[in-house]
């Protein structure tokens, strides 16, 4: 059952979501060649705890990390570990925070050093898919309006959309109804009504859409070994434009300081 949020609940979700953005901005400085994904994860956990939050992913269904860190062909749910980032990698970092009883959830894909222009295009288009999808999240619409917009923009740019993983409602639980697929038909799915809070999270592959699960039981990887990108915002459907509760602003300021352009 879909649970619509009051103004007060949306503000609590915003607080958690903004802490997610600050966490991603903090680790952005450490997404550099030679840094292990375990070190990045440790930094994120300390930052969240120091700011009165709780890492939402750690222990969730047994997941061992604070962050899901997925490199290159890894789509989502990568487990932080000994892997050292290399020049030319792309790194999708998904973060969730629980604070004051409500969750926030957001993700960003970072380039490491000198990344091929074709791969940078994948990042730009995936983020564009997210923002275009958010524009469709208005009262009276349907989830399918978001889904079709994401799919059409990805495919017109020559990329493919992962079907097996979807966005979701956010609130007192990390994953709530409704599901928010990144493919579909306009006018289909649950209605978008005031107070609906959802995480929209396009997962876009450079090659074919097929994925497989690694033997660790978590990591999802493209079946053809081609790169994948992932961006995510938590939003609330309100009167007028959707209210984006998470933020990329501090992340992008850090990237500018590091002279990294997407």
mmCIF file of N, CA, C and O in Angstrom, residues 130-216:
data_model
loop_
_atom_site.group_PDB
_atom_site.id
_atom_site.type_symbol
_atom_site.label_atom_id
_atom_site.label_comp_id
_atom_site.label_asym_id
_atom_site.label_seq_id
_atom_site.Cartn_x
_atom_site.Cartn_y
_atom_site.Cartn_z
ATOM 1 N N UNK A 130 17.456 11.111 -15.372
ATOM 2 C CA UNK A 130 16.911 11.346 -14.034
ATOM 3 C C UNK A 130 16.161 12.671 -13.984
ATOM 4 O O UNK A 130 15.013 12.743 -13.519
ATOM 5 N N UNK A 131 16.793 13.731 -14.472
ATOM 6 C CA UNK A 131 16.179 15.056 -14.381
ATOM 7 C C UNK A 131 14.921 15.154 -15.241
ATOM 8 O O UNK A 131 13.923 15.778 -14.839
ATOM 9 N N UNK A 132 14.931 14.524 -16.421
ATOM 10 C CA UNK A 132 13.737 14.526 -17.270
ATOM 11 C C UNK A 132 12.612 13.729 -16.611
ATOM 12 O O UNK A 132 11.436 14.104 -16.691
ATOM 13 N N UNK A 133 12.975 12.611 -15.965
ATOM 14 C CA UNK A 133 11.965 11.821 -15.261
ATOM 15 C C UNK A 133 11.325 12.611 -14.136
ATOM 16 O O UNK A 133 10.102 12.564 -13.944
ATOM 17 N N UNK A 134 12.155 13.365 -13.410
ATOM 18 C CA UNK A 134 11.631 14.180 -12.307
ATOM 19 C C UNK A 134 10.639 15.219 -12.831
ATOM 20 O O UNK A 134 9.618 15.504 -12.191
ATOM 21 N N UNK A 135 10.926 15.767 -14.017
ATOM 22 C CA UNK A 135 10.002 16.759 -14.593
ATOM 23 C C UNK A 135 8.615 16.169 -14.834
ATOM 24 O O UNK A 135 7.619 16.898 -14.883
ATOM 25 N N UNK A 136 8.537 14.850 -15.006
ATOM 26 C CA UNK A 136 7.246 14.192 -15.262
ATOM 27 C C UNK A 136 6.506 13.842 -13.975
ATOM 28 O O UNK A 136 5.377 13.340 -14.026
ATOM 29 N N UNK A 137 7.122 14.057 -12.838
ATOM 30 C CA UNK A 137 6.514 13.659 -11.555
ATOM 31 C C UNK A 137 5.594 14.760 -11.056
ATOM 32 O O UNK A 137 5.952 15.543 -10.171
ATOM 33 N N UNK A 138 4.413 14.838 -11.629
ATOM 34 C CA UNK A 138 3.469 15.887 -11.239
ATOM 35 C C UNK A 138 2.119 15.281 -10.892
ATOM 36 O O UNK A 138 1.745 14.212 -11.389
ATOM 37 N N UNK A 139 1.386 15.991 -10.051
ATOM 38 C CA UNK A 139 0.080 15.520 -9.584
ATOM 39 C C UNK A 139 -0.835 15.235 -10.780
ATOM 40 O O UNK A 139 -0.929 16.037 -11.710
ATOM 41 N N UNK A 140 -1.482 14.078 -10.732
ATOM 42 C CA UNK A 140 -2.401 13.692 -11.803
ATOM 43 C C UNK A 140 -1.772 12.792 -12.833
ATOM 44 O O UNK A 140 -2.484 12.162 -13.632
ATOM 45 N N UNK A 141 -0.437 12.741 -12.855
ATOM 46 C CA UNK A 141 0.252 11.844 -13.780
ATOM 47 C C UNK A 141 0.311 10.428 -13.245
ATOM 48 O O UNK A 141 -0.336 10.083 -12.254
ATOM 49 N N UNK A 142 1.074 9.604 -13.926
ATOM 50 C CA UNK A 142 1.250 8.206 -13.538
ATOM 51 C C UNK A 142 2.740 7.877 -13.465
ATOM 52 O O UNK A 142 3.571 8.528 -14.105
ATOM 53 N N UNK A 143 3.052 6.852 -12.711
ATOM 54 C CA UNK A 143 4.447 6.401 -12.635
ATOM 55 C C UNK A 143 4.994 6.118 -14.034
ATOM 56 O O UNK A 143 6.156 6.411 -14.342
ATOM 57 N N UNK A 144 4.139 5.578 -14.904
ATOM 58 C CA UNK A 144 4.585 5.263 -16.267
ATOM 59 C C UNK A 144 5.057 6.475 -17.038
ATOM 60 O O UNK A 144 5.851 6.343 -17.979
ATOM 61 N N UNK A 145 4.574 7.667 -16.680
ATOM 62 C CA UNK A 145 5.037 8.893 -17.355
ATOM 63 C C UNK A 145 6.527 9.101 -17.095
ATOM 64 O O UNK A 145 7.281 9.519 -17.987
ATOM 65 N N UNK A 146 6.938 8.826 -15.857
ATOM 66 C CA UNK A 146 8.361 8.933 -15.494
ATOM 67 C C UNK A 146 9.149 7.846 -16.221
ATOM 68 O O UNK A 146 10.191 8.113 -16.836
ATOM 69 N N UNK A 147 8.633 6.640 -16.153
ATOM 70 C CA UNK A 147 9.345 5.484 -16.696
ATOM 71 C C UNK A 147 9.592 5.637 -18.198
ATOM 72 O O UNK A 147 10.708 5.411 -18.681
ATOM 73 N N UNK A 148 8.555 6.024 -18.943
ATOM 74 C CA UNK A 148 8.697 6.152 -20.398
ATOM 75 C C UNK A 148 9.697 7.240 -20.755
ATOM 76 O O UNK A 148 10.505 7.092 -21.680
ATOM 77 N N UNK A 149 9.661 8.343 -20.015
ATOM 78 C CA UNK A 149 10.581 9.450 -20.299
ATOM 79 C C UNK A 149 12.028 9.020 -20.120
ATOM 80 O O UNK A 149 12.888 9.339 -20.956
ATOM 81 N N UNK A 150 12.312 8.295 -19.036
ATOM 82 C CA UNK A 150 13.673 7.799 -18.801
ATOM 83 C C UNK A 150 14.096 6.865 -19.936
ATOM 84 O O UNK A 150 15.189 6.999 -20.504
ATOM 85 N N UNK A 151 13.228 5.927 -20.276
ATOM 86 C CA UNK A 151 13.560 4.938 -21.302
ATOM 87 C C UNK A 151 13.816 5.595 -22.665
ATOM 88 O O UNK A 151 14.815 5.291 -23.335
ATOM 89 N N UNK A 152 12.920 6.495 -23.068
ATOM 90 C CA UNK A 152 13.058 7.104 -24.391
ATOM 91 C C UNK A 152 14.355 7.893 -24.503
ATOM 92 O O UNK A 152 15.042 7.845 -25.530
ATOM 93 N N UNK A 153 14.710 8.634 -23.446
ATOM 94 C CA UNK A 153 15.936 9.445 -23.519
ATOM 95 C C UNK A 153 17.185 8.567 -23.552
ATOM 96 O O UNK A 153 18.141 8.865 -24.267
ATOM 97 N N UNK A 154 17.158 7.470 -22.791
ATOM 98 C CA UNK A 154 18.311 6.568 -22.809
ATOM 99 C C UNK A 154 18.467 5.923 -24.185
ATOM 100 O O UNK A 154 19.574 5.895 -24.751
ATOM 101 N N UNK A 155 17.376 5.429 -24.712
ATOM 102 C CA UNK A 155 17.454 4.671 -25.967
ATOM 103 C C UNK A 155 17.722 5.567 -27.177
ATOM 104 O O UNK A 155 18.403 5.145 -28.113
ATOM 105 N N UNK A 156 17.235 6.794 -27.155
ATOM 106 C CA UNK A 156 17.510 7.674 -28.308
ATOM 107 C C UNK A 156 18.988 8.061 -28.363
ATOM 108 O O UNK A 156 19.496 8.474 -29.406
ATOM 109 N N UNK A 157 19.666 7.907 -27.229
ATOM 110 C CA UNK A 157 21.112 8.180 -27.186
ATOM 111 C C UNK A 157 21.950 6.921 -27.388
ATOM 112 O O UNK A 157 23.172 6.944 -27.201
ATOM 113 N N UNK A 158 21.281 5.811 -27.704
ATOM 114 C CA UNK A 158 22.008 4.585 -28.021
ATOM 115 C C UNK A 158 22.331 3.708 -26.830
ATOM 116 O O UNK A 158 23.129 2.766 -26.950
ATOM 117 N N UNK A 159 21.729 3.984 -25.680
ATOM 118 C CA UNK A 159 21.984 3.199 -24.471
ATOM 119 C C UNK A 159 20.778 2.326 -24.139
ATOM 120 O O UNK A 159 19.739 2.414 -24.787
ATOM 121 N N UNK A 160 20.916 1.486 -23.105
ATOM 122 C CA UNK A 160 19.822 0.583 -22.748
ATOM 123 C C UNK A 160 19.501 0.700 -21.261
ATOM 124 O O UNK A 160 20.333 1.118 -20.452
ATOM 125 N N UNK A 161 18.284 0.299 -20.919
ATOM 126 C CA UNK A 161 17.753 0.474 -19.563
ATOM 127 C C UNK A 161 17.675 -0.877 -18.861
ATOM 128 O O UNK A 161 17.115 -1.837 -19.380
ATOM 129 N N UNK A 162 18.246 -0.928 -17.663
ATOM 130 C CA UNK A 162 18.162 -2.146 -16.846
ATOM 131 C C UNK A 162 16.712 -2.353 -16.411
ATOM 132 O O UNK A 162 16.061 -1.430 -15.918
ATOM 133 N N UNK A 163 16.186 -3.553 -16.621
ATOM 134 C CA UNK A 163 14.776 -3.849 -16.273
ATOM 135 C C UNK A 163 14.622 -4.460 -14.881
ATOM 136 O O UNK A 163 13.587 -4.327 -14.240
ATOM 137 N N UNK A 164 15.639 -5.169 -14.450
ATOM 138 C CA UNK A 164 15.500 -5.987 -13.231
ATOM 139 C C UNK A 164 15.512 -5.166 -11.940
ATOM 140 O O UNK A 164 15.153 -5.686 -10.877
ATOM 141 N N UNK A 165 15.948 -3.922 -11.999
ATOM 142 C CA UNK A 165 16.058 -3.090 -10.797
ATOM 143 C C UNK A 165 15.301 -1.792 -11.030
ATOM 144 O O UNK A 165 15.362 -1.224 -12.121
ATOM 145 N N UNK A 166 14.628 -1.311 -9.984
ATOM 146 C CA UNK A 166 13.741 -0.168 -10.161
ATOM 147 C C UNK A 166 13.880 0.809 -8.991
ATOM 148 O O UNK A 166 14.452 0.479 -7.946
ATOM 149 N N UNK A 167 13.334 2.014 -9.171
ATOM 150 C CA UNK A 167 13.208 2.942 -8.068
ATOM 151 C C UNK A 167 12.062 2.510 -7.156
ATOM 152 O O UNK A 167 11.394 1.496 -7.392
ATOM 153 N N UNK A 168 11.792 3.340 -6.114
ATOM 154 C CA UNK A 168 10.876 2.867 -5.074
ATOM 155 C C UNK A 168 10.396 4.027 -4.207
ATOM 156 O O UNK A 168 10.995 5.114 -4.200
ATOM 157 N N UNK A 169 9.340 3.767 -3.447
ATOM 158 C CA UNK A 169 8.907 4.726 -2.446
ATOM 159 C C UNK A 169 9.911 4.796 -1.309
ATOM 160 O O UNK A 169 10.659 3.855 -1.059
ATOM 161 N N UNK A 170 9.925 5.948 -0.623
ATOM 162 C CA UNK A 170 10.845 6.169 0.506
ATOM 163 C C UNK A 170 10.061 6.802 1.659
ATOM 164 O O UNK A 170 9.205 7.658 1.436
ATOM 165 N N UNK A 171 10.378 6.393 2.884
ATOM 166 C CA UNK A 171 9.705 6.983 4.040
ATOM 167 C C UNK A 171 10.233 6.394 5.326
ATOM 168 O O UNK A 171 11.437 6.446 5.596
ATOM 169 N N UNK A 172 9.351 5.797 6.093
ATOM 170 C CA UNK A 172 9.785 5.127 7.315
ATOM 171 C C UNK A 172 10.538 3.850 6.996
ATOM 172 O O UNK A 172 11.240 3.305 7.865
ATOM 173 N N UNK A 173 10.342 3.369 5.783
ATOM 174 C CA UNK A 173 11.077 2.200 5.300
ATOM 175 C C UNK A 173 11.941 2.620 4.111
ATOM 176 O O UNK A 173 11.562 3.507 3.346
ATOM 177 N N UNK A 174 13.086 1.942 3.967
ATOM 178 C CA UNK A 174 13.998 2.280 2.868
ATOM 179 C C UNK A 174 13.354 2.008 1.518
ATOM 180 O O UNK A 174 13.521 2.775 0.566
ATOM 181 N N UNK A 175 12.626 0.915 1.441
ATOM 182 C CA UNK A 175 11.942 0.554 0.197
ATOM 183 C C UNK A 175 10.452 0.419 0.469
ATOM 184 O O UNK A 175 10.037 -0.458 1.217
ATOM 185 N N UNK A 176 9.684 1.313 -0.117
ATOM 186 C CA UNK A 176 8.229 1.277 0.032
ATOM 187 C C UNK A 176 7.598 1.210 -1.357
ATOM 188 O O UNK A 176 8.265 1.395 -2.377
ATOM 189 N N UNK A 177 6.309 0.989 -1.397
ATOM 190 C CA UNK A 177 5.572 1.088 -2.654
ATOM 191 C C UNK A 177 5.414 2.567 -3.002
ATOM 192 O O UNK A 177 5.359 3.410 -2.087
ATOM 193 N N UNK A 178 5.335 2.896 -4.293
ATOM 194 C CA UNK A 178 5.299 2.013 -5.450
ATOM 195 C C UNK A 178 6.686 1.781 -6.020
ATOM 196 O O UNK A 178 7.624 2.517 -5.707
ATOM 197 N N UNK A 179 6.817 0.758 -6.856
ATOM 198 C CA UNK A 179 8.028 0.601 -7.658
ATOM 199 C C UNK A 179 8.036 1.670 -8.752
ATOM 200 O O UNK A 179 6.974 2.072 -9.247
ATOM 201 N N UNK A 180 9.250 2.111 -9.112
ATOM 202 C CA UNK A 180 9.395 3.133 -10.160
ATOM 203 C C UNK A 180 10.338 2.585 -11.228
ATOM 204 O O UNK A 180 11.556 2.814 -11.188
ATOM 205 N N UNK A 181 9.804 1.853 -12.204
ATOM 206 C CA UNK A 181 10.658 1.293 -13.259
ATOM 207 C C UNK A 181 11.253 2.389 -14.138
ATOM 208 O O UNK A 181 10.710 3.503 -14.225
ATOM 209 N N UNK A 182 12.325 2.072 -14.804
ATOM 210 C CA UNK A 182 12.958 3.002 -15.735
ATOM 211 C C UNK A 182 12.575 2.709 -17.185
ATOM 212 O O UNK A 182 13.233 3.158 -18.111
ATOM 213 N N UNK A 183 11.513 1.946 -17.359
ATOM 214 C CA UNK A 183 10.966 1.672 -18.679
ATOM 215 C C UNK A 183 9.456 1.512 -18.507
ATOM 216 O O UNK A 183 8.976 1.187 -17.407
ATOM 217 N N UNK A 184 8.714 1.761 -19.566
ATOM 218 C CA UNK A 184 7.273 1.588 -19.448
ATOM 219 C C UNK A 184 6.516 2.482 -20.396
ATOM 220 O O UNK A 184 7.075 3.039 -21.346
ATOM 221 N N UNK A 185 5.211 2.617 -20.135
ATOM 222 C CA UNK A 185 4.327 3.372 -21.013
ATOM 223 C C UNK A 185 3.678 4.533 -20.257
ATOM 224 O O UNK A 185 3.235 4.371 -19.120
ATOM 225 N N UNK A 186 3.637 5.660 -20.922
ATOM 226 C CA UNK A 186 2.955 6.817 -20.353
ATOM 227 C C UNK A 186 1.490 6.488 -20.038
ATOM 228 O O UNK A 186 0.840 5.769 -20.804
ATOM 229 N N UNK A 187 0.992 6.964 -18.922
ATOM 230 C CA UNK A 187 -0.400 6.726 -18.553
ATOM 231 C C UNK A 187 -0.625 5.423 -17.810
ATOM 232 O O UNK A 187 -1.758 5.119 -17.437
ATOM 233 N N UNK A 188 0.439 4.659 -17.579
ATOM 234 C CA UNK A 188 0.298 3.382 -16.864
ATOM 235 C C UNK A 188 0.834 3.515 -15.437
ATOM 236 O O UNK A 188 1.543 4.453 -15.108
ATOM 237 N N UNK A 189 0.481 2.562 -14.603
ATOM 238 C CA UNK A 189 1.011 2.523 -13.238
ATOM 239 C C UNK A 189 0.233 3.387 -12.260
ATOM 240 O O UNK A 189 -0.740 4.055 -12.620
ATOM 241 N N UNK A 190 0.660 3.389 -10.991
ATOM 242 C CA UNK A 190 -0.036 4.149 -9.953
ATOM 243 C C UNK A 190 -0.083 5.645 -10.254
ATOM 244 O O UNK A 190 0.818 6.203 -10.873
ATOM 245 N N UNK A 191 -1.141 6.292 -9.765
ATOM 246 C CA UNK A 191 -1.281 7.737 -9.937
ATOM 247 C C UNK A 191 -0.291 8.487 -9.058
ATOM 248 O O UNK A 191 0.051 8.038 -7.972
ATOM 249 N N UNK A 192 0.135 9.639 -9.543
ATOM 250 C CA UNK A 192 1.023 10.514 -8.775
ATOM 251 C C UNK A 192 0.154 11.522 -8.031
ATOM 252 O O UNK A 192 -0.541 12.334 -8.654
ATOM 253 N N UNK A 193 0.178 11.432 -6.714
ATOM 254 C CA UNK A 193 -0.657 12.308 -5.895
ATOM 255 C C UNK A 193 0.207 13.062 -4.894
ATOM 256 O O UNK A 193 1.330 12.650 -4.575
ATOM 257 N N UNK A 194 -0.299 14.178 -4.412
ATOM 258 C CA UNK A 194 0.437 15.004 -3.452
ATOM 259 C C UNK A 194 0.823 14.170 -2.227
ATOM 260 O O UNK A 194 -0.002 13.439 -1.674
ATOM 261 N N UNK A 195 2.079 14.291 -1.823
ATOM 262 C CA UNK A 195 2.563 13.554 -0.659
ATOM 263 C C UNK A 195 3.272 12.252 -1.006
ATOM 264 O O UNK A 195 3.828 11.598 -0.114
ATOM 265 N N UNK A 196 3.287 11.896 -2.295
ATOM 266 C CA UNK A 196 4.031 10.699 -2.700
ATOM 267 C C UNK A 196 5.521 11.012 -2.685
ATOM 268 O O UNK A 196 5.960 11.998 -3.282
ATOM 269 N N UNK A 197 6.304 10.207 -1.998
ATOM 270 C CA UNK A 197 7.765 10.372 -1.969
ATOM 271 C C UNK A 197 8.387 9.131 -2.585
ATOM 272 O O UNK A 197 8.129 8.003 -2.141
ATOM 273 N N UNK A 198 9.194 9.364 -3.627
ATOM 274 C CA UNK A 198 9.799 8.239 -4.357
ATOM 275 C C UNK A 198 11.265 8.540 -4.667
ATOM 276 O O UNK A 198 11.676 9.694 -4.747
ATOM 277 N N UNK A 199 12.030 7.463 -4.827
ATOM 278 C CA UNK A 199 13.396 7.567 -5.332
ATOM 279 C C UNK A 199 13.359 7.163 -6.799
ATOM 280 O O UNK A 199 12.951 6.048 -7.127
ATOM 281 N N UNK A 200 13.748 8.098 -7.662
ATOM 282 C CA UNK A 200 13.859 7.818 -9.100
ATOM 283 C C UNK A 200 15.327 7.544 -9.369
ATOM 284 O O UNK A 200 16.191 8.361 -9.017
ATOM 285 N N UNK A 201 15.653 6.409 -9.979
ATOM 286 C CA UNK A 201 17.067 6.033 -10.091
ATOM 287 C C UNK A 201 17.361 5.265 -11.382
ATOM 288 O O UNK A 201 17.450 4.030 -11.377
ATOM 289 N N UNK A 202 17.537 6.011 -12.477
ATOM 290 C CA UNK A 202 17.903 5.342 -13.737
ATOM 291 C C UNK A 202 19.227 4.594 -13.608
ATOM 292 O O UNK A 202 20.211 5.138 -13.093
ATOM 293 N N UNK A 203 19.225 3.351 -14.071
ATOM 294 C CA UNK A 203 20.439 2.539 -14.209
ATOM 295 C C UNK A 203 20.559 2.232 -15.686
ATOM 296 O O UNK A 203 19.761 1.458 -16.237
ATOM 297 N N UNK A 204 21.532 2.883 -16.346
ATOM 298 C CA UNK A 204 21.613 2.870 -17.802
ATOM 299 C C UNK A 204 22.919 2.215 -18.236
ATOM 300 O O UNK A 204 23.999 2.568 -17.740
ATOM 301 N N UNK A 205 22.801 1.278 -19.170
ATOM 302 C CA UNK A 205 23.966 0.532 -19.664
ATOM 303 C C UNK A 205 24.439 1.075 -21.007
ATOM 304 O O UNK A 205 23.619 1.430 -21.857
ATOM 305 N N UNK A 206 25.759 1.068 -21.196
ATOM 306 C CA UNK A 206 26.300 1.482 -22.490
ATOM 307 C C UNK A 206 26.002 0.436 -23.558
ATOM 308 O O UNK A 206 25.759 0.764 -24.717
ATOM 309 N N UNK A 207 26.020 -0.828 -23.180
ATOM 310 C CA UNK A 207 25.744 -1.909 -24.132
ATOM 311 C C UNK A 207 24.318 -2.416 -23.993
ATOM 312 O O UNK A 207 23.375 -1.637 -23.923
ATOM 313 N N UNK A 208 24.197 -3.738 -23.938
ATOM 314 C CA UNK A 208 22.858 -4.334 -23.844
ATOM 315 C C UNK A 208 22.323 -4.217 -22.421
ATOM 316 O O UNK A 208 23.067 -4.043 -21.469
ATOM 317 N N UNK A 209 21.006 -4.360 -22.289
ATOM 318 C CA UNK A 209 20.355 -4.124 -20.997
ATOM 319 C C UNK A 209 20.517 -5.269 -20.004
ATOM 320 O O UNK A 209 20.273 -5.092 -18.812
ATOM 321 N N UNK A 210 20.955 -6.423 -20.461
ATOM 322 C CA UNK A 210 20.980 -7.610 -19.602
ATOM 323 C C UNK A 210 22.015 -7.477 -18.488
ATOM 324 O O UNK A 210 23.102 -6.925 -18.681
ATOM 325 N N UNK A 211 21.677 -8.029 -17.311
ATOM 326 C CA UNK A 211 22.576 -8.007 -16.166
ATOM 327 C C UNK A 211 22.658 -9.397 -15.541
ATOM 328 O O UNK A 211 21.851 -10.278 -15.841
ATOM 329 N N UNK A 212 23.650 -9.579 -14.677
ATOM 330 C CA UNK A 212 23.774 -10.833 -13.939
ATOM 331 C C UNK A 212 24.219 -10.506 -12.516
ATOM 332 O O UNK A 212 24.781 -9.436 -12.259
ATOM 333 N N UNK A 213 23.976 -11.448 -11.616
ATOM 334 C CA UNK A 213 24.395 -11.258 -10.228
ATOM 335 C C UNK A 213 25.694 -11.998 -9.964
ATOM 336 O O UNK A 213 25.845 -13.159 -10.359
ATOM 337 N N UNK A 214 26.624 -11.315 -9.301
ATOM 338 C CA UNK A 214 27.907 -11.931 -8.992
ATOM 339 C C UNK A 214 27.753 -12.969 -7.867
ATOM 340 O O UNK A 214 26.747 -12.990 -7.153
ATOM 341 N N UNK A 215 28.776 -13.803 -7.695
ATOM 342 C CA UNK A 215 28.724 -14.885 -6.707
ATOM 343 C C UNK A 215 28.689 -14.373 -5.265
ATOM 344 O O UNK A 215 28.391 -15.135 -4.345
ATOM 345 N N UNK A 216 28.999 -13.054 -5.059
ATOM 346 C CA UNK A 216 28.921 -12.515 -3.694
ATOM 347 C C UNK A 216 27.484 -12.330 -3.219
ATOM 348 O O UNK A 216 27.239 -11.977 -2.068
#
